[in-house]
Structures are given as structure tokens and as C-alpha cells.
PDB file of C-alpha atoms in Angstrom:
ATOM      1  CA  MET A   1    -114.034  -4.757 -22.551  1.00  0.00           C
ATOM      2  CA  SER A   2    -116.164  -2.776 -19.957  1.00  0.00           C
ATOM      3  CA  ALA A   3    -114.884  -2.073 -16.818  1.00  0.00           C
ATOM      4  CA  THR A   4    -115.629  -4.032 -14.529  1.00  0.00           C
ATOM      5  CA  ARG A   5    -117.036  -2.895 -10.743  1.00  0.00           C
ATOM      6  CA  PRO A   6    -114.770  -3.980  -7.956  1.00  0.00           C
ATOM      7  CA  PRO A   7    -115.721  -6.876  -5.945  1.00  0.00           C
ATOM      8  CA  GLU A   8    -118.408  -6.603  -2.906  1.00  0.00           C
ATOM      9  CA  GLY A   9    -116.058  -5.304   0.260  1.00  0.00           C
ATOM     10  CA  ALA A  10    -113.091  -3.754  -1.842  1.00  0.00           C
ATOM     11  CA  ARG A  11    -112.255  -0.530  -0.353  1.00  0.00           C
ATOM     12  CA  THR A  12    -111.778   2.387  -3.148  1.00  0.00           C
ATOM     13  CA  ALA A  13    -110.336   5.789  -2.537  1.00  0.00           C
ATOM     14  CA  ALA A  14    -113.057   8.271  -1.855  1.00  0.00           C
ATOM     15  CA  ARG A  15    -113.753  11.726  -2.928  1.00  0.00           C
ATOM     16  CA  GLU A  16    -112.475  12.952   0.742  1.00  0.00           C
ATOM     17  CA  GLY A  17    -109.237  15.395   1.179  1.00  0.00           C
ATOM     18  CA  GLY A  18    -107.298  16.026   4.115  1.00  0.00           C
ATOM     19  CA  GLY A  19    -105.269  13.932   6.462  1.00  0.00           C
ATOM     20  CA  SER A  20    -102.149  14.442   8.133  1.00  0.00           C
ATOM     21  CA  PRO A  21     -98.946  13.998   7.457  1.00  0.00           C
ATOM     22  CA  VAL A  22     -96.810  10.535   7.932  1.00  0.00           C
ATOM     23  CA  SER A  23     -95.171  10.067  10.839  1.00  0.00           C
ATOM     24  CA  ALA A  24     -92.223   8.132  11.233  1.00  0.00           C
ATOM     25  CA  PRO A  25     -93.309   4.453  11.647  1.00  0.00           C
ATOM     26  CA  ALA A  26     -91.697   2.319  14.273  1.00  0.00           C
ATOM     27  CA  ARG A  27     -90.280   0.184  11.565  1.00  0.00           C
ATOM     28  CA  LYS A  28     -89.558   1.291   8.157  1.00  0.00           C
ATOM     29  CA  LEU A  29     -93.027  -0.959   6.008  1.00  0.00           C
ATOM     30  CA  ARG A  30     -91.959  -3.275   3.264  1.00  0.00           C
ATOM     31  CA  VAL A  31     -93.749  -2.178  -0.609  1.00  0.00           C
ATOM     32  CA  ALA A  32     -93.265  -3.824  -3.557  1.00  0.00           C
ATOM     33  CA  THR A  33     -94.237  -3.189  -6.941  1.00  0.00           C
ATOM     34  CA  THR A  34     -94.619  -4.492 -10.580  1.00  0.00           C
ATOM     35  CA  SER A  35     -96.007  -4.491 -13.493  1.00  0.00           C
ATOM     36  CA  LEU A  36     -98.029  -6.891 -15.807  1.00  0.00           C
ATOM     37  CA  ALA A  37     -99.793  -6.565 -18.917  1.00  0.00           C
ATOM     38  CA  GLY A  38     -99.379  -2.799 -18.722  1.00  0.00           C
ATOM     39  CA  CYS A  39     -96.810  -0.007 -20.574  1.00  0.00           C
ATOM     40  CA  PHE A  40     -95.113   0.927 -16.768  1.00  0.00           C
ATOM     41  CA  GLY A  41     -97.018   4.754 -17.153  1.00  0.00           C
ATOM     42  CA  CYS A  42     -98.024   4.387 -13.411  1.00  0.00           C
ATOM     43  CA  HIS A  43     -94.506   3.255 -11.931  1.00  0.00           C
ATOM     44  CA  MET A  44     -93.058   7.065 -14.432  1.00  0.00           C
ATOM     45  CA  SER A  45     -96.211   8.369 -12.226  1.00  0.00           C
ATOM     46  CA  PHE A  46     -94.613   6.527  -9.386  1.00  0.00           C
ATOM     47  CA  LEU A  47     -91.340   8.394 -10.092  1.00  0.00           C
ATOM     48  CA  ASP A  48     -93.674  11.607 -10.602  1.00  0.00           C
ATOM     49  CA  ILE A  49     -94.290  12.240  -6.822  1.00  0.00           C
ATOM     50  CA  ASP A  50     -90.986  14.068  -7.229  1.00  0.00           C
ATOM     51  CA  GLU A  51     -89.224  15.424  -4.067  1.00  0.00           C
ATOM     52  CA  HIS A  52     -91.561  13.589  -2.174  1.00  0.00           C
ATOM     53  CA  LEU A  53     -89.443  10.516  -3.114  1.00  0.00           C
ATOM     54  CA  PHE A  54     -87.116  11.537  -0.326  1.00  0.00           C
ATOM     55  CA  GLU A  55     -89.452  11.529   2.336  1.00  0.00           C
ATOM     56  CA  LEU A  56     -91.010   8.265   0.965  1.00  0.00           C
ATOM     57  CA  VAL A  57     -87.965   6.312   1.712  1.00  0.00           C
ATOM     58  CA  GLU A  58     -87.600   7.559   5.447  1.00  0.00           C
ATOM     59  CA  LEU A  59     -91.009   5.500   5.421  1.00  0.00           C
ATOM     60  CA  ILE A  60     -90.453   2.125   3.193  1.00  0.00           C
ATOM     61  CA  GLU A  61     -88.185   0.532   2.034  1.00  0.00           C
ATOM     62  CA  PHE A  62     -88.725  -1.615  -1.360  1.00  0.00           C
ATOM     63  CA  ASP A  63     -88.642  -4.844  -2.534  1.00  0.00           C
ATOM     64  CA  ARG A  64     -89.437  -6.248  -5.475  1.00  0.00           C
ATOM     65  CA  SER A  65     -89.647  -3.504  -7.964  1.00  0.00           C
ATOM     66  CA  PRO A  66     -88.024  -1.735 -11.060  1.00  0.00           C
ATOM     67  CA  LEU A  67     -86.029   0.416  -8.299  1.00  0.00           C
ATOM     68  CA  THR A  68     -84.583  -2.846  -6.968  1.00  0.00           C
ATOM     69  CA  ASP A  69     -82.892  -5.936  -8.252  1.00  0.00           C
ATOM     70  CA  ILE A  70     -84.466  -7.950  -6.702  1.00  0.00           C
ATOM     71  CA  LYS A  71     -86.568 -10.653  -8.570  1.00  0.00           C
ATOM     72  CA  ASP A  72     -89.112 -12.595  -6.287  1.00  0.00           C
ATOM     73  CA  VAL A  73     -91.366 -10.907  -3.692  1.00  0.00           C
ATOM     74  CA  GLY A  74     -91.188 -11.866  -0.285  1.00  0.00           C
ATOM     75  CA  PRO A  75     -93.059 -10.655   2.833  1.00  0.00           C
ATOM     76  CA  CYS A  76     -94.215  -6.928   2.530  1.00  0.00           C
ATOM     77  CA  ASP A  77     -96.593  -4.722   4.141  1.00  0.00           C
ATOM     78  CA  ILE A  78     -97.895  -3.251   0.630  1.00  0.00           C
ATOM     79  CA  GLY A  79     -98.179  -4.350  -2.837  1.00  0.00           C
ATOM     80  CA  LEU A  80     -98.249  -2.370  -5.696  1.00  0.00           C
ATOM     81  CA  VAL A  81     -99.831  -3.974  -9.323  1.00  0.00           C
ATOM     82  CA  GLU A  82    -100.068  -1.998 -12.429  1.00  0.00           C
ATOM     83  CA  GLY A  83    -100.906  -3.596 -15.150  1.00  0.00           C
ATOM     84  CA  GLY A  84    -103.668  -6.467 -16.189  1.00  0.00           C
ATOM     85  CA  VAL A  85    -103.104 -10.400 -16.902  1.00  0.00           C
ATOM     86  CA  CYS A  86    -102.626 -11.452 -19.839  1.00  0.00           C
ATOM     87  CA  ASN A  87    -100.186 -14.519 -19.337  1.00  0.00           C
ATOM     88  CA  ALA A  88     -99.048 -17.359 -17.157  1.00  0.00           C
ATOM     89  CA  GLU A  89     -96.242 -15.689 -15.660  1.00  0.00           C
ATOM     90  CA  ASN A  90     -98.703 -12.506 -14.618  1.00  0.00           C
ATOM     91  CA  VAL A  91    -100.984 -14.916 -13.233  1.00  0.00           C
ATOM     92  CA  HIS A  92     -97.456 -16.653 -10.727  1.00  0.00           C
ATOM     93  CA  VAL A  93     -96.078 -13.188 -10.247  1.00  0.00           C
ATOM     94  CA  LEU A  94     -99.684 -11.692  -9.000  1.00  0.00           C
ATOM     95  CA  ARG A  95    -100.126 -14.830  -6.975  1.00  0.00           C
ATOM     96  CA  ALA A  96     -97.015 -14.512  -5.580  1.00  0.00           C
ATOM     97  CA  PHE A  97     -97.183 -10.479  -4.317  1.00  0.00           C
ATOM     98  CA  ARG A  98    -100.801 -11.650  -3.191  1.00  0.00           C
ATOM     99  CA  ARG A  99     -99.070 -14.099  -1.059  1.00  0.00           C
ATOM    100  CA  ASN A 100     -96.736 -12.110   0.103  1.00  0.00           C
ATOM    101  CA  CYS A 101     -98.171  -8.633   0.504  1.00  0.00           C
ATOM    102  CA  LYS A 102    -100.611  -8.272   3.480  1.00  0.00           C
ATOM    103  CA  THR A 103    -102.449  -4.807   1.642  1.00  0.00           C
ATOM    104  CA  LEU A 104    -102.638  -5.052  -1.947  1.00  0.00           C
ATOM    105  CA  ILE A 105    -103.478  -2.001  -4.622  1.00  0.00           C
ATOM    106  CA  ALA A 106    -104.546  -2.319  -8.072  1.00  0.00           C
ATOM    107  CA  LEU A 107    -102.639   0.637  -9.893  1.00  0.00           C
ATOM    108  CA  GLY A 108    -104.028   2.300 -12.936  1.00  0.00           C
ATOM    109  CA  ALA A 109    -107.171   1.113 -15.349  1.00  0.00           C
ATOM    110  CA  CYS A 110    -105.154  -1.820 -16.832  1.00  0.00           C
ATOM    111  CA  ALA A 111    -104.858  -3.557 -13.264  1.00  0.00           C
ATOM    112  CA  VAL A 112    -108.777  -1.923 -12.276  1.00  0.00           C
ATOM    113  CA  ASN A 113    -110.504  -3.319 -15.508  1.00  0.00           C
ATOM    114  CA  GLY A 114    -108.112  -4.716 -18.368  1.00  0.00           C
ATOM    115  CA  GLY A 115    -107.457  -1.057 -19.596  1.00  0.00           C
ATOM    116  CA  LEU A 116    -105.476  -0.904 -22.928  1.00  0.00           C
ATOM    117  CA  PRO A 117    -104.584  -4.427 -23.479  1.00  0.00           C
ATOM    118  CA  ALA A 118    -108.002  -5.650 -22.897  1.00  0.00           C
ATOM    119  CA  GLN A 119    -109.588  -4.351 -26.241  1.00  0.00           C
ATOM    120  CA  ARG A 120    -107.987  -7.721 -27.409  1.00  0.00           C
ATOM    121  CA  ASN A 121    -110.511  -9.547 -25.866  1.00  0.00           C
ATOM    122  CA  HIS A 122    -113.331  -9.254 -28.700  1.00  0.00           C
ATOM    123  CA  LEU A 123    -111.273 -10.919 -31.553  1.00  0.00           C
ATOM    124  CA  PRO A 124    -110.136 -14.770 -30.313  1.00  0.00           C
ATOM    125  CA  LEU A 125    -106.541 -14.961 -29.101  1.00  0.00           C
ATOM    126  CA  SER A 126    -105.159 -17.030 -32.842  1.00  0.00           C
ATOM    127  CA  GLU A 127    -106.189 -14.024 -35.344  1.00  0.00           C
ATOM    128  CA  CYS A 128    -104.890 -11.633 -33.047  1.00  0.00           C
ATOM    129  CA  LEU A 129    -101.153 -13.590 -33.078  1.00  0.00           C
ATOM    130  CA  ARG A 130    -101.386 -13.931 -36.736  1.00  0.00           C
ATOM    131  CA  GLU A 131    -101.973 -10.748 -37.119  1.00  0.00           C
ATOM    132  CA  VAL A 132     -98.905  -9.497 -35.595  1.00  0.00           C
ATOM    133  CA  TYR A 133     -96.674 -12.475 -36.436  1.00  0.00           C
ATOM    134  CA  GLN A 134     -97.742 -13.425 -39.698  1.00  0.00           C
ATOM    135  CA  PHE A 135    -100.088 -10.818 -42.025  1.00  0.00           C
ATOM    136  CA  ARG A 136     -98.836  -7.506 -40.410  1.00  0.00           C
ATOM    137  CA  PRO A 137     -97.014  -5.472 -43.608  1.00  0.00           C
ATOM    138  CA  GLY A 138     -93.202  -5.721 -43.910  1.00  0.00           C
ATOM    139  CA  ILE A 139     -93.457  -9.652 -42.209  1.00  0.00           C
ATOM    140  CA  ALA A 140     -92.384 -12.365 -44.905  1.00  0.00           C
ATOM    141  CA  ASN A 141     -92.741 -15.576 -43.770  1.00  0.00           C
ATOM    142  CA  GLY A 142     -93.328 -14.601 -40.438  1.00  0.00           C
ATOM    143  CA  GLN A 143     -94.368 -17.679 -37.448  1.00  0.00           C
ATOM    144  CA  ILE A 144     -95.898 -17.422 -34.122  1.00  0.00           C
ATOM    145  CA  PRO A 145     -93.431 -17.556 -31.642  1.00  0.00           C
ATOM    146  CA  ASN A 146     -93.873 -21.152 -29.839  1.00  0.00           C
ATOM    147  CA  ASP A 147     -90.388 -21.016 -27.851  1.00  0.00           C
ATOM    148  CA  PRO A 148     -90.937 -23.377 -24.269  1.00  0.00           C
ATOM    149  CA  GLU A 149     -89.192 -20.165 -22.532  1.00  0.00           C
ATOM    150  CA  LEU A 150     -91.919 -17.697 -23.588  1.00  0.00           C
ATOM    151  CA  PRO A 151     -94.783 -17.758 -20.941  1.00  0.00           C
ATOM    152  CA  LEU A 152     -98.026 -18.887 -22.446  1.00  0.00           C
ATOM    153  CA  PRO A 153    -100.617 -15.916 -23.362  1.00  0.00           C
ATOM    154  CA  LEU A 154    -104.422 -16.491 -21.919  1.00  0.00           C
ATOM    155  CA  ASP A 155    -107.387 -16.443 -23.754  1.00  0.00           C
ATOM    156  CA  LYS A 156    -108.573 -13.108 -22.504  1.00  0.00           C
ATOM    157  CA  VAL A 157    -106.978  -9.754 -20.327  1.00  0.00           C
ATOM    158  CA  ARG A 158    -108.254 -10.208 -17.338  1.00  0.00           C
ATOM    159  CA  PRO A 159    -108.485  -7.493 -14.365  1.00  0.00           C
ATOM    160  CA  ILE A 160    -106.057  -8.393 -12.144  1.00  0.00           C
ATOM    161  CA  HIS A 161    -109.117  -8.665  -8.975  1.00  0.00           C
ATOM    162  CA  GLU A 162    -110.434 -11.543 -11.245  1.00  0.00           C
ATOM    163  CA  VAL A 163    -107.416 -13.446 -10.507  1.00  0.00           C
ATOM    164  CA  VAL A 164    -106.922 -12.791  -7.130  1.00  0.00           C
ATOM    165  CA  ARG A 165    -108.415 -10.557  -3.783  1.00  0.00           C
ATOM    166  CA  ILE A 166    -107.492  -6.778  -4.092  1.00  0.00           C
ATOM    167  CA  ASP A 167    -107.190  -4.654  -0.872  1.00  0.00           C
ATOM    168  CA  TYR A 168    -107.783  -1.207  -2.565  1.00  0.00           C
ATOM    169  CA  PHE A 169    -108.054   0.369  -6.149  1.00  0.00           C
ATOM    170  CA  LEU A 170    -106.604   3.274  -7.322  1.00  0.00           C
ATOM    171  CA  PRO A 171    -108.116   3.945 -11.014  1.00  0.00           C
ATOM    172  CA  GLY A 172    -106.724   6.243 -13.841  1.00  0.00           C
ATOM    173  CA  CYS A 173    -105.034   6.113 -17.045  1.00  0.00           C
ATOM    174  CA  PRO A 174    -101.854   6.566 -15.007  1.00  0.00           C
ATOM    175  CA  PRO A 175    -102.943   7.848 -11.641  1.00  0.00           C
ATOM    176  CA  SER A 176    -101.349  10.832 -11.414  1.00  0.00           C
ATOM    177  CA  GLY A 177     -98.049  11.516  -9.128  1.00  0.00           C
ATOM    178  CA  PRO A 178     -99.957  13.338  -6.309  1.00  0.00           C
ATOM    179  CA  ALA A 179    -103.061  10.823  -6.563  1.00  0.00           C
ATOM    180  CA  ILE A 180    -100.387   7.875  -6.039  1.00  0.00           C
ATOM    181  CA  TRP A 181     -98.562  10.154  -3.238  1.00  0.00           C
ATOM    182  CA  LYS A 182    -101.919  11.267  -1.058  1.00  0.00           C
ATOM    183  CA  PHE A 183    -102.875   7.341  -1.418  1.00  0.00           C
ATOM    184  CA  LEU A 184     -99.402   6.156  -0.194  1.00  0.00           C
ATOM    185  CA  THR A 185     -99.246   8.913   2.505  1.00  0.00           C
ATOM    186  CA  ASP A 186    -103.127   8.140   3.786  1.00  0.00           C
ATOM    187  CA  LEU A 187    -102.260   4.098   3.893  1.00  0.00           C
ATOM    188  CA  LEU A 188     -99.165   4.337   5.561  1.00  0.00           C
ATOM    189  CA  ALA A 189    -100.580   6.451   8.135  1.00  0.00           C
ATOM    190  CA  GLY A 190    -103.398   4.005   8.866  1.00  0.00           C
ATOM    191  CA  ARG A 191    -106.133   6.182   7.552  1.00  0.00           C
ATOM    192  CA  THR A 192    -108.566   4.620   4.731  1.00  0.00           C
ATOM    193  CA  PRO A 193    -107.215   6.350   1.274  1.00  0.00           C
ATOM    194  CA  ARG A 194    -109.213   9.099   0.408  1.00  0.00           C
ATOM    195  CA  LEU A 195    -109.113  11.859  -3.239  1.00  0.00           C
ATOM    196  CA  SER A 196    -110.875  14.438  -3.715  1.00  0.00           C
ATOM    197  CA  GLY A 197    -111.698  16.753  -6.707  1.00  0.00           C
ATOM    198  CA  GLY A 198    -109.430  16.243  -9.954  1.00  0.00           C
ATOM    199  CA  LEU A 199    -106.874  13.629  -8.182  1.00  0.00           C
ATOM    200  CA  LEU A 200    -109.274  10.453  -8.597  1.00  0.00           C
ATOM    201  CA  HIS A 201    -110.238   9.959 -12.039  1.00  0.00           C
ATOM    202  CA  TYR A 202    -110.962   7.012 -14.740  1.00  0.00           C
ATOM    203  CA  ASP A 203    -109.663   7.255 -17.835  1.00  0.00           C
TER     204      ASP A 203
END
């Protein structure tokens, strides 16, 4: 699946540097993160901001995130979403983030354009399921799961802007820790995020 251009009016990090350090806000901003159809690589990059995490927790508090035990997203200032949309649960989670987050960010290639999970889009879903659960080497009497507890898969993997409105796109597979730190500090300081040189990439 080819990359989908962000919709008109969406703001993308620009190839510009600069920006002063972030001063402590009057109140800590509330931030939520989630991973949909992705590999958690973007969350690992988030942790790669290393010692800046100590600075970050002076500025924000986390709502729903792998870093907390909060199951449902509440009212937040910023939402970071990695991964595309591949099933009904992803749609539910993403719409809840959009309702509750003032600013929503597509983090990484899968969120921006579907990424690697979207490679299944050129095949019928039924063929993918049969190949994985019935005909893969080593499987005997395989069956396609049909438990009602499982979320229903979508016919295609979608980038998240095809489901909800997105405010910013931060590409990369994954974006680097320094890119995420620069992006967040710009945003927390009230500036339009601007990434220069190698901080902004699309692979």
C-alpha cells in the first residue's frame, strides 16, 4: 500500500531547528499513548529519550499508556498513537483517544500510512487468515479463530487519519528518541513542532 498524504490542514513537523527549552507549565499536561496495529517500536523509541524522561515527568503526567495501569483514556492534552487500524478494537480505542485528546499525534510509519501491517492489503483477508492458521508449515488440522472475545479484523489496514482527524504526523519506522523529544518539547512549549536534518525521516 502506498503512503497516504496527510489530509489538508494537518500540521506536519517542519524541517527547521531551533526553539528554547521548555519551562514548567502552570499545571502538568496530561498525555496518553497507545499502540494499535504496530510493533511497539515507537514506544521503545519514546523510552530512548533516556535521561530526558526525568525532565518530561516534570512537565506531564501520563493517562492511559503502557507506562501506567490505566485501561481507558480520560481527558488529555496530548495523545500519541502508534500503529495502524486493523480491527474493530483498534477503531474503538482510536475514537476514544480522539474524543478525549485535545491534540492527537500519529506516531511512526504504521500510524501515518499503515506501515508493514498494511502489506496484507493486496490480498483478500480470508486468504491471509487461511495461510496463517490453516496452511502454514507445521500446522495440523488448523482452524481460523472465531471466539466472540476476539476483535473482528477489518478488510484492510488503515492509517489512523482515515478513521479520525489527526493534528500532527511524526513519521519514521520508528521515529528516533531525539526526534520524539524535540517534537514533544516544541509542542509543550506552545510552538509548532519543527524537526531539522536527520531527525525527520520516512523509513
